[in-house]
Backbone as CSV, one residue per row, in Angstrom:
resi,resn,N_x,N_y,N_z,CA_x,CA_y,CA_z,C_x,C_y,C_z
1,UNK,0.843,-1.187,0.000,0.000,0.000,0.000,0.874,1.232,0.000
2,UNK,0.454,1.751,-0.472,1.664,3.160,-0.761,0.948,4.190,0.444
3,UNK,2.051,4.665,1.273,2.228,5.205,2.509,1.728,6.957,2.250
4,UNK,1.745,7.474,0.696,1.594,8.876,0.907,0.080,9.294,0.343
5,UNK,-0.668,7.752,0.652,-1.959,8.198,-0.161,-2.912,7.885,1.496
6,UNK,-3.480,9.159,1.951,-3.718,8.966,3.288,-5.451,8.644,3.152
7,UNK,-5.740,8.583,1.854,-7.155,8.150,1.917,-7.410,7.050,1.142
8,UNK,-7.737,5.777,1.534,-7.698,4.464,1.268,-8.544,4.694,-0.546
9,UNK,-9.862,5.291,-0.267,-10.596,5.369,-1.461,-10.182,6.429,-2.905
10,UNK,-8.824,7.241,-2.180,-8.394,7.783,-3.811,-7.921,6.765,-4.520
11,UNK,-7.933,7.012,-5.868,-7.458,6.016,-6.719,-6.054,6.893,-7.491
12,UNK,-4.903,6.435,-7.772,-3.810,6.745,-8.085,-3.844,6.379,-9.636
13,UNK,-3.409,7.721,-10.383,-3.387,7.577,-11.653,-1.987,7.473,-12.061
14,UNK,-1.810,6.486,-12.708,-0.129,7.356,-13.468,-0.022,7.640,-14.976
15,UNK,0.907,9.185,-14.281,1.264,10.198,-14.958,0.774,11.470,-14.647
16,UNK,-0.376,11.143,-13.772,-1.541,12.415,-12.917,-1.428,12.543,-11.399
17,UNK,-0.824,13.495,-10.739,-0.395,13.287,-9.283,0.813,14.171,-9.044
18,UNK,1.449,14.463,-7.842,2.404,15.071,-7.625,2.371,16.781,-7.784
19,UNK,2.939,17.393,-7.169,2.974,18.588,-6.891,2.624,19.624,-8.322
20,UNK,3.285,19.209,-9.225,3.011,19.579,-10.311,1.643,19.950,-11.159
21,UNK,0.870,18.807,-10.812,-0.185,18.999,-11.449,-1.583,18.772,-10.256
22,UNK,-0.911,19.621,-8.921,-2.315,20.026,-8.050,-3.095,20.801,-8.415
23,UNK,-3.549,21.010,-9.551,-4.853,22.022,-10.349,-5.843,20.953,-10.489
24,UNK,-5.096,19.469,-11.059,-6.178,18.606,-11.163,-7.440,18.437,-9.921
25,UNK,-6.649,18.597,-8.688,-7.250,17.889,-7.785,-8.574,18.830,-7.246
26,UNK,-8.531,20.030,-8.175,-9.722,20.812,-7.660,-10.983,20.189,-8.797
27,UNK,-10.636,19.677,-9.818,-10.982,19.433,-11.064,-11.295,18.147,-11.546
28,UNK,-12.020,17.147,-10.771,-12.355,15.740,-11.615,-12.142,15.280,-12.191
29,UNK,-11.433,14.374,-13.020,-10.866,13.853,-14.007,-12.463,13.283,-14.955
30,UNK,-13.064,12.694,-14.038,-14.257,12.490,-14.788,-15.017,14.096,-15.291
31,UNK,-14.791,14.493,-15.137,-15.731,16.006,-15.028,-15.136,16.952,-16.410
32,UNK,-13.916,16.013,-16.659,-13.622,16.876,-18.631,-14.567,17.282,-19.474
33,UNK,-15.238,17.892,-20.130,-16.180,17.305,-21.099,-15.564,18.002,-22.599
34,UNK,-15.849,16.915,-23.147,-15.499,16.792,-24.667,-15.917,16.591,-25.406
35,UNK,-16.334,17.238,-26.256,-17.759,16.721,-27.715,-16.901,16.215,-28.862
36,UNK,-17.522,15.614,-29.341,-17.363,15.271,-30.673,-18.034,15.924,-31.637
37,UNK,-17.818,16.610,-32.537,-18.029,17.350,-33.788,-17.810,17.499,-35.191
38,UNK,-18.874,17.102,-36.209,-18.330,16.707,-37.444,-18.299,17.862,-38.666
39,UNK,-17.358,18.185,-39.066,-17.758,19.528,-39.651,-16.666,19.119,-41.056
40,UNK,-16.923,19.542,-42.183,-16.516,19.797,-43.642,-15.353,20.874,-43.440
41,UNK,-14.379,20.397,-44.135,-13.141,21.627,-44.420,-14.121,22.971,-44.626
42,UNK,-14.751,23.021,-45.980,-15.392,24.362,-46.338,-16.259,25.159,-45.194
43,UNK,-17.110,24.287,-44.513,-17.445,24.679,-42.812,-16.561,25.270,-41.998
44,UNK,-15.616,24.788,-41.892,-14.411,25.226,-40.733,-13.668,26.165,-41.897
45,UNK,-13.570,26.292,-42.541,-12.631,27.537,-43.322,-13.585,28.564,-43.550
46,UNK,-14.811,28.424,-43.338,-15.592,29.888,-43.875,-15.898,30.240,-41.526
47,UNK,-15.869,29.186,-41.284,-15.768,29.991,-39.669,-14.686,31.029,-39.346
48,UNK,-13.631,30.444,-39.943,-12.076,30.565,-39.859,-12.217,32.058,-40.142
49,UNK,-12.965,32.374,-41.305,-13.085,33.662,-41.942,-13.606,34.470,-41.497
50,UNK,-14.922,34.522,-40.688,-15.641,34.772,-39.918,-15.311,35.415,-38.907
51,UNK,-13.847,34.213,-38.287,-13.169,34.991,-36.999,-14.084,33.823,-35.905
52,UNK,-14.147,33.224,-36.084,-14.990,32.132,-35.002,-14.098,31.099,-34.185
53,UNK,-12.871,30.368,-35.340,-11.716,30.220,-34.740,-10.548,30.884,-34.547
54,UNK,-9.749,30.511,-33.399,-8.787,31.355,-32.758,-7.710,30.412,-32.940
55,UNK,-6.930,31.489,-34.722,-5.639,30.186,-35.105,-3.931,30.217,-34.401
56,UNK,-4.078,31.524,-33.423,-2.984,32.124,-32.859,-3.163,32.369,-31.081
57,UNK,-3.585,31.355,-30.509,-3.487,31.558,-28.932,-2.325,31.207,-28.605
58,UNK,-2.063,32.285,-27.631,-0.389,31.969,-27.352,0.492,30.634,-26.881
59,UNK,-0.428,29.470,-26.679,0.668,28.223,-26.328,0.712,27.778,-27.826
60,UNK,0.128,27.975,-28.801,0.311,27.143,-30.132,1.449,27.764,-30.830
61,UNK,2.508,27.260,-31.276,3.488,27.296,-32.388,3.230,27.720,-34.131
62,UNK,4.411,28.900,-34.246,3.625,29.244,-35.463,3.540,28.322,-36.781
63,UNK,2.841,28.670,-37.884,2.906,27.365,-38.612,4.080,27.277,-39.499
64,UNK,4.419,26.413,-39.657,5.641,25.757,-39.673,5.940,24.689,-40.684
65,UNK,4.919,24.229,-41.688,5.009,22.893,-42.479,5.648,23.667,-43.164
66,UNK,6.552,22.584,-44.056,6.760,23.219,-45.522,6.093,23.008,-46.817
67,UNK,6.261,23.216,-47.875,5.618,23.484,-48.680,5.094,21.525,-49.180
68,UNK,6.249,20.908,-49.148,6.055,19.220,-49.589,4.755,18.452,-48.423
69,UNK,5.026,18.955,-46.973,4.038,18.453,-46.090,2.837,18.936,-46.207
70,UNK,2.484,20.340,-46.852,1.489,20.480,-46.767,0.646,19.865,-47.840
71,UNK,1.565,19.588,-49.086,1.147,19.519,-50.516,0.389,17.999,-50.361
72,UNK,1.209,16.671,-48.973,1.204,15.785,-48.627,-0.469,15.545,-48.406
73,UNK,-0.970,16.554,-47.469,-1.638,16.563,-46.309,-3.105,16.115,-47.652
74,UNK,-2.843,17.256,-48.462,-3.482,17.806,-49.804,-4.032,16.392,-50.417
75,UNK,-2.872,15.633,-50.658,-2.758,14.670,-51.680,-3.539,13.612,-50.867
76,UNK,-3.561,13.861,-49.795,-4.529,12.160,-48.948,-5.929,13.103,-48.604
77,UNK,-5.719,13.913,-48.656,-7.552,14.248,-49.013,-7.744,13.933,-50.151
78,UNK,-7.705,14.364,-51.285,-8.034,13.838,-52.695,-7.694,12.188,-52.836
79,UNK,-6.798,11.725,-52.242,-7.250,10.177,-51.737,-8.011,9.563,-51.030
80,UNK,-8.824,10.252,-50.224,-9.915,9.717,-49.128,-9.077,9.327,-47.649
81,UNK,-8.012,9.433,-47.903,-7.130,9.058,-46.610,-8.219,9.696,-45.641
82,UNK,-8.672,8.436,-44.203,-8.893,9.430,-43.078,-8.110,10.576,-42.227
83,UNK,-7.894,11.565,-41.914,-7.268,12.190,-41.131,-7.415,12.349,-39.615
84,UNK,-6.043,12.495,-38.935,-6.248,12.352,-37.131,-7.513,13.532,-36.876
85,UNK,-7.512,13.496,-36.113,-8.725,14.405,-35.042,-8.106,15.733,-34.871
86,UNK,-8.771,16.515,-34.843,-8.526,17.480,-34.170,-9.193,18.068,-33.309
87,UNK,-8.214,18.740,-31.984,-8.792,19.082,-30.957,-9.137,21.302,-30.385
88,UNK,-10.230,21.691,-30.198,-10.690,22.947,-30.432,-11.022,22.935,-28.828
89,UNK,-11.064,23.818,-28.332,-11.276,24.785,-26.700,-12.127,25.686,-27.350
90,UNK,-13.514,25.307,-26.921,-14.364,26.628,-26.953,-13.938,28.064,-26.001
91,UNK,-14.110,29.076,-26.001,-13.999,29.927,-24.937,-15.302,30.700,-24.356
92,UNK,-14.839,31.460,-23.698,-16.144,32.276,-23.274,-17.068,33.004,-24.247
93,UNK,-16.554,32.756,-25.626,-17.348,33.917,-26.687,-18.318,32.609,-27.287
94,UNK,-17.696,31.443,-27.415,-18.389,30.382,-28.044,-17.260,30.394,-29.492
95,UNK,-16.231,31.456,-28.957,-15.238,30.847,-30.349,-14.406,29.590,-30.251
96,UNK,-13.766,28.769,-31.172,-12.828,27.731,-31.027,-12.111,28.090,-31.304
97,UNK,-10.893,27.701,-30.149,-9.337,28.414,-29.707,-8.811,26.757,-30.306
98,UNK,-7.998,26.882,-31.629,-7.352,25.318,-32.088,-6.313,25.335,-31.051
99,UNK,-6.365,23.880,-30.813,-5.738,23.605,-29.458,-4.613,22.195,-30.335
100,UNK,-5.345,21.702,-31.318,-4.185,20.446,-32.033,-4.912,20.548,-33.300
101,UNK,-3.745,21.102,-34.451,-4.451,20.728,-35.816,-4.326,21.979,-36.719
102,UNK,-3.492,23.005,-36.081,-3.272,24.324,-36.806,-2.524,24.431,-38.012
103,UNK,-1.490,23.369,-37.898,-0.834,22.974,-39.251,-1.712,22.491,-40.118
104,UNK,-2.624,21.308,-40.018,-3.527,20.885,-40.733,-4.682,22.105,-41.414
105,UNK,-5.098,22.868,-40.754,-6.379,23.867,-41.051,-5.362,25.297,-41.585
106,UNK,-4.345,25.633,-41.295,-3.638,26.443,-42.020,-3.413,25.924,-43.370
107,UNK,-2.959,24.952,-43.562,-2.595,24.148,-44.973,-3.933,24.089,-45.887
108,UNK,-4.735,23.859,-45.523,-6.499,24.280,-46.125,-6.621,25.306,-46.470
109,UNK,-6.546,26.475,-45.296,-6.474,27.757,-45.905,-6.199,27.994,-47.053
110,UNK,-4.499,27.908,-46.535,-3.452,28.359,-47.770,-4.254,27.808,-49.156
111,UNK,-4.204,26.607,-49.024,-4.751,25.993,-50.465,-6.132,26.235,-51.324
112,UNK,-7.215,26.619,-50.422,-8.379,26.887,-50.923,-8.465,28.315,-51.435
113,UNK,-7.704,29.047,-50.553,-7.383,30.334,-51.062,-6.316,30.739,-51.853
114,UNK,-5.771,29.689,-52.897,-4.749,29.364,-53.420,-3.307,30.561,-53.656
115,UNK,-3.171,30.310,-51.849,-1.602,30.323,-51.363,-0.452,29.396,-51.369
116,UNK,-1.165,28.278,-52.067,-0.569,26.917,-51.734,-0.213,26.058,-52.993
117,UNK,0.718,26.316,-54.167,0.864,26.001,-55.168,1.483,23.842,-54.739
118,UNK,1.298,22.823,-55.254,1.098,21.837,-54.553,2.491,21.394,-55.276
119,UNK,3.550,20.306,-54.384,4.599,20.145,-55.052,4.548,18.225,-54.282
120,UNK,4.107,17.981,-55.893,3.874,16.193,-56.060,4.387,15.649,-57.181
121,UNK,5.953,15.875,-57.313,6.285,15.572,-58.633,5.711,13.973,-58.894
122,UNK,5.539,13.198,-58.253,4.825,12.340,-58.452,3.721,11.805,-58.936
123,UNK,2.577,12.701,-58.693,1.582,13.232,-59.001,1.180,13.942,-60.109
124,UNK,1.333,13.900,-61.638,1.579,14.345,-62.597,0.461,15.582,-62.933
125,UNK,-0.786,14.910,-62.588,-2.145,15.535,-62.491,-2.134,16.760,-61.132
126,UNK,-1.462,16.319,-60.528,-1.965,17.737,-59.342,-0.505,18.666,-59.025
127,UNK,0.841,18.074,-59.360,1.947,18.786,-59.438,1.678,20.557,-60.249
128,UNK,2.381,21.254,-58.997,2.548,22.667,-59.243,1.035,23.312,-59.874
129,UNK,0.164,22.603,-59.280,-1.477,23.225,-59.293,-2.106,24.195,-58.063
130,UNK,-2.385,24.859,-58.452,-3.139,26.020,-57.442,-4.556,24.953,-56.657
131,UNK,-5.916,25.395,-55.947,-6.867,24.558,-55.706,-7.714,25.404,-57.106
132,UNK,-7.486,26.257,-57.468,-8.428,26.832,-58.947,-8.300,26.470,-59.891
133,UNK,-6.535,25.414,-60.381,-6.537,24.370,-60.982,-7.151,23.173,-61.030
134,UNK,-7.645,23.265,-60.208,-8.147,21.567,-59.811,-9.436,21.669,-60.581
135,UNK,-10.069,19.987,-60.789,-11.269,19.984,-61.387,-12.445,20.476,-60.360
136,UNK,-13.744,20.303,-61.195,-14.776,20.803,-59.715,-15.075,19.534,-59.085
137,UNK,-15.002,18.452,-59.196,-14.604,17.170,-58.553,-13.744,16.837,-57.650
138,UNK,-12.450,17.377,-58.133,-11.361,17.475,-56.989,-11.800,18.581,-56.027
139,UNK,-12.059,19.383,-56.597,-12.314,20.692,-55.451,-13.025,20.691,-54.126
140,UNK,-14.671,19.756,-55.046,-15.348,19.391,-53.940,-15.002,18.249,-52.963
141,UNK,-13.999,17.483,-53.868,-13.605,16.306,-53.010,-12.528,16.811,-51.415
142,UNK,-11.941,18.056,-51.590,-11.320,18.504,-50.748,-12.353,19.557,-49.637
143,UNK,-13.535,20.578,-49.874,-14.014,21.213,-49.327,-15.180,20.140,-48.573
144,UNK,-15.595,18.949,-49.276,-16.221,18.249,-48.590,-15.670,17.469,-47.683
145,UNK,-14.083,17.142,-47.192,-13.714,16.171,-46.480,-13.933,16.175,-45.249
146,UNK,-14.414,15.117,-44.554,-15.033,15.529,-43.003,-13.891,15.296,-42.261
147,UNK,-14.504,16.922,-41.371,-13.065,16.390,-40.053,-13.914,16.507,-38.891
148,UNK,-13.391,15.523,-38.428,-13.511,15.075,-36.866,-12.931,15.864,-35.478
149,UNK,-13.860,16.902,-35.092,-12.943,17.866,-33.997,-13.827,17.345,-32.720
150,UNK,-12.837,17.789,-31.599,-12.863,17.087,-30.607,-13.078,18.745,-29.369
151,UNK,-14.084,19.093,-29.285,-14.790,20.171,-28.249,-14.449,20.201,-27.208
152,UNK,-13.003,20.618,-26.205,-13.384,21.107,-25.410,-14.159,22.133,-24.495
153,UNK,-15.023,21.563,-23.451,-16.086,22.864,-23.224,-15.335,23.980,-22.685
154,UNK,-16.055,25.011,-22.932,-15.678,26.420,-22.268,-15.725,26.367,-20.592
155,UNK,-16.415,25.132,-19.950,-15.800,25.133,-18.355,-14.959,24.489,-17.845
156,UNK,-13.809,24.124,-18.915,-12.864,23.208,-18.549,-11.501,24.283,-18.142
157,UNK,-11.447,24.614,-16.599,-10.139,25.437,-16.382,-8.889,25.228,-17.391
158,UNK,-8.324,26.212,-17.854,-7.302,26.666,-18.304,-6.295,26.002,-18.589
159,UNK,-5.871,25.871,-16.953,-4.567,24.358,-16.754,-5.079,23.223,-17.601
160,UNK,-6.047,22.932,-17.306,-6.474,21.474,-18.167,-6.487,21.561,-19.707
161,UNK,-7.236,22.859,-20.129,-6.954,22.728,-21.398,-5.378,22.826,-21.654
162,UNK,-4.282,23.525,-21.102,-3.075,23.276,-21.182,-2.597,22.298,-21.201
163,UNK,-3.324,21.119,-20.259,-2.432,19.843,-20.180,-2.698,19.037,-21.455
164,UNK,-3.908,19.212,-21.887,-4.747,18.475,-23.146,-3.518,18.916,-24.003
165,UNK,-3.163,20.172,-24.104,-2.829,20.628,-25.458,-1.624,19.574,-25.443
166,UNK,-0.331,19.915,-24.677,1.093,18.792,-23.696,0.616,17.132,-24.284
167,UNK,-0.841,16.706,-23.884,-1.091,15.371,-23.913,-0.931,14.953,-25.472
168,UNK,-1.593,15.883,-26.272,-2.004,15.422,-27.694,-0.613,15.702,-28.740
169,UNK,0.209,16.989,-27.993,1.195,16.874,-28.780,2.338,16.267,-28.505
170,UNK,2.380,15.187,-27.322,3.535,14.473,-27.127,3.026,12.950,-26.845
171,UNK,2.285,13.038,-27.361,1.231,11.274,-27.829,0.751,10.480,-26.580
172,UNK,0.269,11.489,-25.164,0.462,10.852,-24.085,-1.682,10.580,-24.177
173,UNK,-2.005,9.495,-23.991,-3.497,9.306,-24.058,-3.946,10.221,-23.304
174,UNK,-5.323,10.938,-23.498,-6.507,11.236,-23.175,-6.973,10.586,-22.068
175,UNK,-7.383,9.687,-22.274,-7.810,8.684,-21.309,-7.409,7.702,-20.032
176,UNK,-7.325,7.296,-18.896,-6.764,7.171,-17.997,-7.159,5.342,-18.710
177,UNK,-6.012,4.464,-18.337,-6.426,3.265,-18.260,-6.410,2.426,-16.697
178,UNK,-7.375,1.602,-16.887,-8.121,0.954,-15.795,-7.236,-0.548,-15.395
């Protein structure tokens, strides 16, 4: 029995505990809440426009792909490739603060608003194409691709959304295992 847990009925998480992360302990671990949300590139890029998402909160890194990763990202949408999740922090306005996925939704931008000339020498058909090059098939095949965002609510303290952000970008689970 471990000697520094003075109440028989806490349950000990690891990786969650220790001086470091006493914010949790005001804060439930069950008590996160997180939606699931299905929304179309062209959905989330005309919010984007709007000003609804928040692509520059100060813990996120500026964007940073280069021109081949993004062209990448490009090329498995027009393949149907599924793409990871991404994760959004509502705030107090009801805007979404991107919390994981800014490289991904910047690279959309760029491209739909053709900032994003595509480099697939491989790709004979979509090499050094704008998205106004593309057919209206391809086009829609990219503005229709569903992405999967992941809602944190607007009453989830601060710290936590901080730790979320730490969790998702250094591959540490979400989820506590049992």
């Amino acid at each position: 029995m471990n000697t520094q847990n003075t109440n028989p009925t806490d349950e000990e998480i690891e990786g969650i505990g220790g001086d470091e992360d006493a914010s949790w302990g005001d804060y439930p671990i069950d008590t996160v809440l997180i939606r699931n949300e299905n929304r179309t590139v062209h959905d989330v890029l005309r919010r984007i426009e709007k000003g609804s998402f928040v692509m520059d909160p100060e813990f996120q890194r500026d964007f940073i792909w280069p021109e081949d990763k993004q062209s990448k990202l490009i090329e498995s949408v027009l393949m149907r490739i599924p793409l990871p999740v991404f994760y959004l922090a509502e705030d107090a306005q009801g805007r979404m603060v991107v919390v994981d996925g800014l490289q991904r939704l910047s690279t959309f931008q760029r491209f739909v608003n053709n900032n994003l000339r595509l480099r697939l020498p491989d790709q004979a058909e979509l090499h050094l194409k704008h998205f106004r090059d593309l057919s209206p098939k391809l086009q829609n095949r990219i503005e229709d691709c569903n992405l999967v965002l992941y809602v944190i609510d607007a009453k989830v303290p601060e710290r936590a959304r901080l730790d979320i952000f730490e969790r998702v970008n250094s591959g540490v689970p979400l989820t506590r295992k049992r």
